[in-house]
Amino acid sequence: MTSPPRLLAAATLLLASTLYAIPTAQADDDPNDPPGTEPSASAPVKVDPNDPDLKLPDGATLAQAKVLDIKSVVEEQSGDERREDTNTSVTLALQAEVLFGKDSSKLGAEAKARIRGIADEIRTQNATRVRVFGFTDNLGSSAHGDVLSKRRANAVHDVLSQSLNDAGITYEVRGYGEQYPIADNATEAGRKKNRRVEVSFPRTEP
């Protein structure tokens, strides 16, 4: 016996969603929660449980539909920049070495140019909420990392706000220090990735 084409397509779509969907982390006012974006995907396509093509056994019902965000992560070969795209948001992570000198929060001309490029994308997406989060590795004291990461986030925010010059945009600026590493702090390569500033903003509604 062969499966009806529509049933086979529905099963294939469900399997693909299960295999490739990655949950996103939430960020709120509690600094104990990892920074990120709240999942807010649009409602799924309505499924008619009475559709004869679904061939549900007598007495069976469909489980409640869920929306799963799909995340795409692209990192430059040099590791200088990392980009995460979901169906609701964009997050750009720039390594601290690209932006700042050692133990510094002063931006050079090249770093400002890269941040202005991010501002252009924020403008293109018509985003009205922008998050700027700073992070460090675990070397040195935790208190020093907290202060340095916040100063670096403030520096990036200043260039973004000047470039966008839009009073309708709300900014959230934080320094998380050594919290929420994205790589292993046991190696210099990992610590380099963890020393970063992340800029995130919502995507334009389709």
PDB file of C-alpha atoms in Angstrom:
ATOM      1  CA  MET A   1       0.000   0.000   0.000  1.00  0.00           C
ATOM      2  CA  THR A   2       1.394   3.441  -0.931  1.00  0.00           C
ATOM      3  CA  SER A   3       0.911   6.605   1.163  1.00  0.00           C
ATOM      4  CA  PRO A   4      -1.154   9.438  -0.348  1.00  0.00           C
ATOM      5  CA  PRO A   5       1.107  12.221  -1.703  1.00  0.00           C
ATOM      6  CA  ARG A   6      -0.229  14.858   0.696  1.00  0.00           C
ATOM      7  CA  LEU A   7       0.306  12.642   3.752  1.00  0.00           C
ATOM      8  CA  LEU A   8       3.864  11.865   2.654  1.00  0.00           C
ATOM      9  CA  ALA A   9       4.607  15.582   2.098  1.00  0.00           C
ATOM     10  CA  ALA A  10       3.191  16.494   5.524  1.00  0.00           C
ATOM     11  CA  ALA A  11       5.289  13.794   7.218  1.00  0.00           C
ATOM     12  CA  THR A  12       8.432  14.961   5.381  1.00  0.00           C
ATOM     13  CA  LEU A  13       7.826  18.601   6.433  1.00  0.00           C
ATOM     14  CA  LEU A  14       7.290  17.583  10.073  1.00  0.00           C
ATOM     15  CA  LEU A  15      10.508  15.510  10.078  1.00  0.00           C
ATOM     16  CA  ALA A  16      12.517  18.377   8.509  1.00  0.00           C
ATOM     17  CA  SER A  17      11.196  20.850  11.074  1.00  0.00           C
ATOM     18  CA  THR A  18      12.141  18.494  13.905  1.00  0.00           C
ATOM     19  CA  LEU A  19      15.660  17.853  12.592  1.00  0.00           C
ATOM     20  CA  TYR A  20      16.713  21.379  11.673  1.00  0.00           C
ATOM     21  CA  ALA A  21      14.896  23.651  14.107  1.00  0.00           C
ATOM     22  CA  ILE A  22      17.026  25.093  16.884  1.00  0.00           C
ATOM     23  CA  PRO A  23      15.404  26.836  19.878  1.00  0.00           C
ATOM     24  CA  THR A  24      16.520  30.391  20.515  1.00  0.00           C
ATOM     25  CA  ALA A  25      17.497  31.758  23.912  1.00  0.00           C
ATOM     26  CA  GLN A  26      15.401  34.396  25.610  1.00  0.00           C
ATOM     27  CA  ALA A  27      16.670  37.675  27.009  1.00  0.00           C
ATOM     28  CA  ASP A  28      14.787  39.771  29.513  1.00  0.00           C
ATOM     29  CA  ASP A  29      15.596  42.085  32.387  1.00  0.00           C
ATOM     30  CA  ASP A  30      17.032  39.227  34.457  1.00  0.00           C
ATOM     31  CA  PRO A  31      20.795  39.124  33.770  1.00  0.00           C
ATOM     32  CA  ASN A  32      20.809  35.448  34.786  1.00  0.00           C
ATOM     33  CA  ASP A  33      19.066  34.606  31.512  1.00  0.00           C
ATOM     34  CA  PRO A  34      21.268  34.386  28.399  1.00  0.00           C
ATOM     35  CA  PRO A  35      20.890  37.343  26.026  1.00  0.00           C
ATOM     36  CA  GLY A  36      19.090  36.751  22.766  1.00  0.00           C
ATOM     37  CA  THR A  37      15.697  37.345  21.265  1.00  0.00           C
ATOM     38  CA  GLU A  38      12.286  36.124  22.302  1.00  0.00           C
ATOM     39  CA  PRO A  39      10.814  33.594  19.848  1.00  0.00           C
ATOM     40  CA  SER A  40       7.888  35.365  18.221  1.00  0.00           C
ATOM     41  CA  ALA A  41       7.310  33.535  14.969  1.00  0.00           C
ATOM     42  CA  SER A  42       4.009  34.038  13.196  1.00  0.00           C
ATOM     43  CA  ALA A  43       1.196  31.530  13.671  1.00  0.00           C
ATOM     44  CA  PRO A  44       1.525  28.235  11.770  1.00  0.00           C
ATOM     45  CA  VAL A  45      -0.651  27.340   8.828  1.00  0.00           C
ATOM     46  CA  LYS A  46      -4.029  26.139  10.060  1.00  0.00           C
ATOM     47  CA  VAL A  47      -4.503  22.392   9.640  1.00  0.00           C
ATOM     48  CA  ASP A  48      -7.960  20.928   9.237  1.00  0.00           C
ATOM     49  CA  PRO A  49      -8.133  17.762  11.404  1.00  0.00           C
ATOM     50  CA  ASN A  50     -11.127  16.652   9.343  1.00  0.00           C
ATOM     51  CA  ASP A  51      -9.216  16.703   6.037  1.00  0.00           C
ATOM     52  CA  PRO A  52      -9.699  13.218   4.554  1.00  0.00           C
ATOM     53  CA  ASP A  53      -6.182  13.293   3.094  1.00  0.00           C
ATOM     54  CA  LEU A  54      -4.694  13.175   6.607  1.00  0.00           C
ATOM     55  CA  LYS A  55      -6.172   9.687   7.097  1.00  0.00           C
ATOM     56  CA  LEU A  56      -6.224   9.882  10.898  1.00  0.00           C
ATOM     57  CA  PRO A  57      -7.414   6.683  12.587  1.00  0.00           C
ATOM     58  CA  ASP A  58     -10.836   6.792  14.174  1.00  0.00           C
ATOM     59  CA  GLY A  59     -10.734   8.643  17.477  1.00  0.00           C
ATOM     60  CA  ALA A  60      -7.246  10.102  16.857  1.00  0.00           C
ATOM     61  CA  THR A  61      -6.566  13.858  17.065  1.00  0.00           C
ATOM     62  CA  LEU A  62      -3.745  16.107  15.910  1.00  0.00           C
ATOM     63  CA  ALA A  63      -1.287  17.416  18.488  1.00  0.00           C
ATOM     64  CA  GLN A  64      -1.291  21.172  19.055  1.00  0.00           C
ATOM     65  CA  ALA A  65       0.801  22.916  16.401  1.00  0.00           C
ATOM     66  CA  LYS A  66       4.086  24.552  17.460  1.00  0.00           C
ATOM     67  CA  VAL A  67       6.253  27.160  15.736  1.00  0.00           C
ATOM     68  CA  LEU A  68       9.995  26.451  15.771  1.00  0.00           C
ATOM     69  CA  ASP A  69      12.554  29.093  14.854  1.00  0.00           C
ATOM     70  CA  ILE A  70      15.208  28.092  12.303  1.00  0.00           C
ATOM     71  CA  LYS A  71      18.626  29.595  12.995  1.00  0.00           C
ATOM     72  CA  SER A  72      21.378  30.165  10.425  1.00  0.00           C
ATOM     73  CA  VAL A  73      24.889  30.905  11.699  1.00  0.00           C
ATOM     74  CA  VAL A  74      27.619  32.230   9.393  1.00  0.00           C
ATOM     75  CA  GLU A  75      31.125  33.043  10.604  1.00  0.00           C
ATOM     76  CA  GLU A  76      33.886  34.698   8.606  1.00  0.00           C
ATOM     77  CA  GLN A  77      36.884  32.464   7.964  1.00  0.00           C
ATOM     78  CA  SER A  78      39.002  34.863  10.016  1.00  0.00           C
ATOM     79  CA  GLY A  79      36.502  34.600  12.864  1.00  0.00           C
ATOM     80  CA  ASP A  80      36.283  38.394  13.074  1.00  0.00           C
ATOM     81  CA  GLU A  81      32.536  38.484  12.548  1.00  0.00           C
ATOM     82  CA  ARG A  82      29.716  36.068  13.303  1.00  0.00           C
ATOM     83  CA  ARG A  83      26.154  36.426  12.023  1.00  0.00           C
ATOM     84  CA  GLU A  84      23.042  34.654  13.284  1.00  0.00           C
ATOM     85  CA  ASP A  85      19.769  34.877  11.367  1.00  0.00           C
ATOM     86  CA  THR A  86      16.426  33.542  12.527  1.00  0.00           C
ATOM     87  CA  ASN A  87      13.019  34.119  11.022  1.00  0.00           C
ATOM     88  CA  THR A  88      12.515  36.943  13.530  1.00  0.00           C
ATOM     89  CA  SER A  89      15.903  38.574  14.198  1.00  0.00           C
ATOM     90  CA  VAL A  90      19.489  39.298  13.149  1.00  0.00           C
ATOM     91  CA  THR A  91      22.478  39.153  15.526  1.00  0.00           C
ATOM     92  CA  LEU A  92      25.928  40.384  14.485  1.00  0.00           C
ATOM     93  CA  ALA A  93      28.893  39.610  16.738  1.00  0.00           C
ATOM     94  CA  LEU A  94      32.168  41.485  16.208  1.00  0.00           C
ATOM     95  CA  GLN A  95      35.320  40.353  17.951  1.00  0.00           C
ATOM     96  CA  ALA A  96      36.775  42.901  20.336  1.00  0.00           C
ATOM     97  CA  GLU A  97      40.157  42.846  18.538  1.00  0.00           C
ATOM     98  CA  VAL A  98      38.438  44.124  15.400  1.00  0.00           C
ATOM     99  CA  LEU A  99      36.982  47.082  17.280  1.00  0.00           C
ATOM    100  CA  PHE A 100      39.299  47.928  20.169  1.00  0.00           C
ATOM    101  CA  GLY A 101      42.861  47.860  21.363  1.00  0.00           C
ATOM    102  CA  LYS A 102      43.830  45.598  24.265  1.00  0.00           C
ATOM    103  CA  ASP A 103      41.891  46.460  27.426  1.00  0.00           C
ATOM    104  CA  SER A 104      40.460  49.524  25.653  1.00  0.00           C
ATOM    105  CA  SER A 105      37.011  50.808  24.722  1.00  0.00           C
ATOM    106  CA  LYS A 106      38.222  53.365  22.175  1.00  0.00           C
ATOM    107  CA  LEU A 107      37.075  52.804  18.597  1.00  0.00           C
ATOM    108  CA  GLY A 108      39.307  53.477  15.597  1.00  0.00           C
ATOM    109  CA  ALA A 109      38.225  54.725  12.176  1.00  0.00           C
ATOM    110  CA  GLU A 110      38.011  51.235  10.631  1.00  0.00           C
ATOM    111  CA  ALA A 111      35.946  49.945  13.536  1.00  0.00           C
ATOM    112  CA  LYS A 112      33.532  52.861  13.238  1.00  0.00           C
ATOM    113  CA  ALA A 113      33.135  52.140   9.531  1.00  0.00           C
ATOM    114  CA  ARG A 114      32.140  48.536  10.275  1.00  0.00           C
ATOM    115  CA  ILE A 115      29.602  49.687  12.862  1.00  0.00           C
ATOM    116  CA  ARG A 116      28.140  52.171  10.373  1.00  0.00           C
ATOM    117  CA  GLY A 117      27.661  49.204   8.034  1.00  0.00           C
ATOM    118  CA  ILE A 118      25.573  47.531  10.754  1.00  0.00           C
ATOM    119  CA  ALA A 119      23.603  50.765  11.107  1.00  0.00           C
ATOM    120  CA  ASP A 120      22.787  50.583   7.389  1.00  0.00           C
ATOM    121  CA  GLU A 121      21.287  47.122   7.848  1.00  0.00           C
ATOM    122  CA  ILE A 122      19.293  48.230  10.888  1.00  0.00           C
ATOM    123  CA  ARG A 123      17.903  51.053   8.761  1.00  0.00           C
ATOM    124  CA  THR A 124      17.069  48.623   5.948  1.00  0.00           C
ATOM    125  CA  GLN A 125      15.178  46.366   8.363  1.00  0.00           C
ATOM    126  CA  ASN A 126      13.302  49.378   9.813  1.00  0.00           C
ATOM    127  CA  ALA A 127      14.141  48.084  13.284  1.00  0.00           C
ATOM    128  CA  THR A 128      12.856  50.126  16.222  1.00  0.00           C
ATOM    129  CA  ARG A 129      14.593  48.117  18.958  1.00  0.00           C
ATOM    130  CA  VAL A 130      18.330  47.458  18.997  1.00  0.00           C
ATOM    131  CA  ARG A 131      20.331  45.516  21.576  1.00  0.00           C
ATOM    132  CA  VAL A 132      24.043  46.104  22.086  1.00  0.00           C
ATOM    133  CA  PHE A 133      25.687  43.593  24.436  1.00  0.00           C
ATOM    134  CA  GLY A 134      29.377  43.442  25.384  1.00  0.00           C
ATOM    135  CA  PHE A 135      31.250  40.317  26.510  1.00  0.00           C
ATOM    136  CA  THR A 136      34.786  39.419  27.615  1.00  0.00           C
ATOM    137  CA  ASP A 137      36.765  36.235  28.224  1.00  0.00           C
ATOM    138  CA  ASN A 138      37.395  34.882  31.733  1.00  0.00           C
ATOM    139  CA  LEU A 139      40.898  36.309  32.166  1.00  0.00           C
ATOM    140  CA  GLY A 140      41.309  38.940  34.861  1.00  0.00           C
ATOM    141  CA  SER A 141      38.724  39.727  37.503  1.00  0.00           C
ATOM    142  CA  SER A 142      35.032  39.322  36.840  1.00  0.00           C
ATOM    143  CA  ALA A 143      34.383  42.904  38.017  1.00  0.00           C
ATOM    144  CA  HIS A 144      36.879  44.305  35.516  1.00  0.00           C
ATOM    145  CA  GLY A 145      35.290  42.274  32.711  1.00  0.00           C
ATOM    146  CA  ASP A 146      31.842  43.611  33.612  1.00  0.00           C
ATOM    147  CA  VAL A 147      33.028  47.219  33.455  1.00  0.00           C
ATOM    148  CA  LEU A 148      35.069  46.783  30.246  1.00  0.00           C
ATOM    149  CA  SER A 149      32.278  44.967  28.413  1.00  0.00           C
ATOM    150  CA  LYS A 150      29.772  47.695  29.308  1.00  0.00           C
ATOM    151  CA  ARG A 151      32.151  50.460  28.188  1.00  0.00           C
ATOM    152  CA  ARG A 152      32.684  48.683  24.869  1.00  0.00           C
ATOM    153  CA  ALA A 153      28.933  48.204  24.388  1.00  0.00           C
ATOM    154  CA  ASN A 154      28.435  51.919  25.121  1.00  0.00           C
ATOM    155  CA  ALA A 155      31.062  52.852  22.525  1.00  0.00           C
ATOM    156  CA  VAL A 156      29.353  50.771  19.822  1.00  0.00           C
ATOM    157  CA  HIS A 157      25.964  52.170  20.816  1.00  0.00           C
ATOM    158  CA  ASP A 158      27.249  55.731  20.480  1.00  0.00           C
ATOM    159  CA  VAL A 159      28.338  55.167  16.862  1.00  0.00           C
ATOM    160  CA  LEU A 160      25.105  53.349  15.992  1.00  0.00           C
ATOM    161  CA  SER A 161      22.868  56.050  17.462  1.00  0.00           C
ATOM    162  CA  GLN A 162      24.845  58.836  15.745  1.00  0.00           C
ATOM    163  CA  SER A 163      24.738  57.016  12.410  1.00  0.00           C
ATOM    164  CA  LEU A 164      21.024  56.219  12.590  1.00  0.00           C
ATOM    165  CA  ASN A 165      19.999  59.533  14.166  1.00  0.00           C
ATOM    166  CA  ASP A 166      16.491  58.186  14.770  1.00  0.00           C
ATOM    167  CA  ALA A 167      14.595  59.081  17.947  1.00  0.00           C
ATOM    168  CA  GLY A 168      12.154  56.253  17.216  1.00  0.00           C
ATOM    169  CA  ILE A 169      14.759  53.561  17.957  1.00  0.00           C
ATOM    170  CA  THR A 170      15.009  52.161  21.485  1.00  0.00           C
ATOM    171  CA  TYR A 171      18.411  50.813  22.565  1.00  0.00           C
ATOM    172  CA  GLU A 172      19.229  48.241  25.226  1.00  0.00           C
ATOM    173  CA  VAL A 173      22.911  48.393  26.167  1.00  0.00           C
ATOM    174  CA  ARG A 174      24.526  45.953  28.600  1.00  0.00           C
ATOM    175  CA  GLY A 175      27.882  44.559  29.623  1.00  0.00           C
ATOM    176  CA  TYR A 176      27.837  40.879  30.561  1.00  0.00           C
ATOM    177  CA  GLY A 177      31.569  40.414  31.159  1.00  0.00           C
ATOM    178  CA  GLU A 178      32.577  36.760  31.054  1.00  0.00           C
ATOM    179  CA  GLN A 179      28.985  35.477  31.187  1.00  0.00           C
ATOM    180  CA  TYR A 180      27.514  33.526  28.254  1.00  0.00           C
ATOM    181  CA  PRO A 181      30.680  32.455  26.383  1.00  0.00           C
ATOM    182  CA  ILE A 182      30.177  31.111  22.853  1.00  0.00           C
ATOM    183  CA  ALA A 183      33.485  29.189  22.844  1.00  0.00           C
ATOM    184  CA  ASP A 184      35.841  27.412  25.250  1.00  0.00           C
ATOM    185  CA  ASN A 185      37.774  29.841  27.474  1.00  0.00           C
ATOM    186  CA  ALA A 186      40.455  27.169  27.979  1.00  0.00           C
ATOM    187  CA  THR A 187      42.104  28.130  24.668  1.00  0.00           C
ATOM    188  CA  GLU A 188      43.162  31.502  23.249  1.00  0.00           C
ATOM    189  CA  ALA A 189      41.152  30.821  20.093  1.00  0.00           C
ATOM    190  CA  GLY A 190      38.053  30.347  22.243  1.00  0.00           C
ATOM    191  CA  ARG A 191      38.757  33.385  24.411  1.00  0.00           C
ATOM    192  CA  LYS A 192      39.157  35.487  21.258  1.00  0.00           C
ATOM    193  CA  LYS A 193      35.636  34.538  20.154  1.00  0.00           C
ATOM    194  CA  ASN A 194      34.240  35.325  23.592  1.00  0.00           C
ATOM    195  CA  ARG A 195      35.692  38.846  23.556  1.00  0.00           C
ATOM    196  CA  ARG A 196      32.956  40.398  21.438  1.00  0.00           C
ATOM    197  CA  VAL A 197      30.171  42.941  21.064  1.00  0.00           C
ATOM    198  CA  GLU A 198      26.829  41.705  19.763  1.00  0.00           C
ATOM    199  CA  VAL A 199      24.261  43.890  17.995  1.00  0.00           C
ATOM    200  CA  SER A 200      20.809  42.354  17.511  1.00  0.00           C
ATOM    201  CA  PHE A 201      17.586  43.679  16.043  1.00  0.00           C
ATOM    202  CA  PRO A 202      14.289  42.301  14.680  1.00  0.00           C
ATOM    203  CA  ARG A 203      13.751  41.425  11.052  1.00  0.00           C
ATOM    204  CA  THR A 204      11.223  43.273   8.944  1.00  0.00           C
ATOM    205  CA  GLU A 205       7.850  41.535   8.954  1.00  0.00           C
ATOM    206  CA  PRO A 206       7.309  39.768   5.598  1.00  0.00           C
TER     207      PRO A 206
END
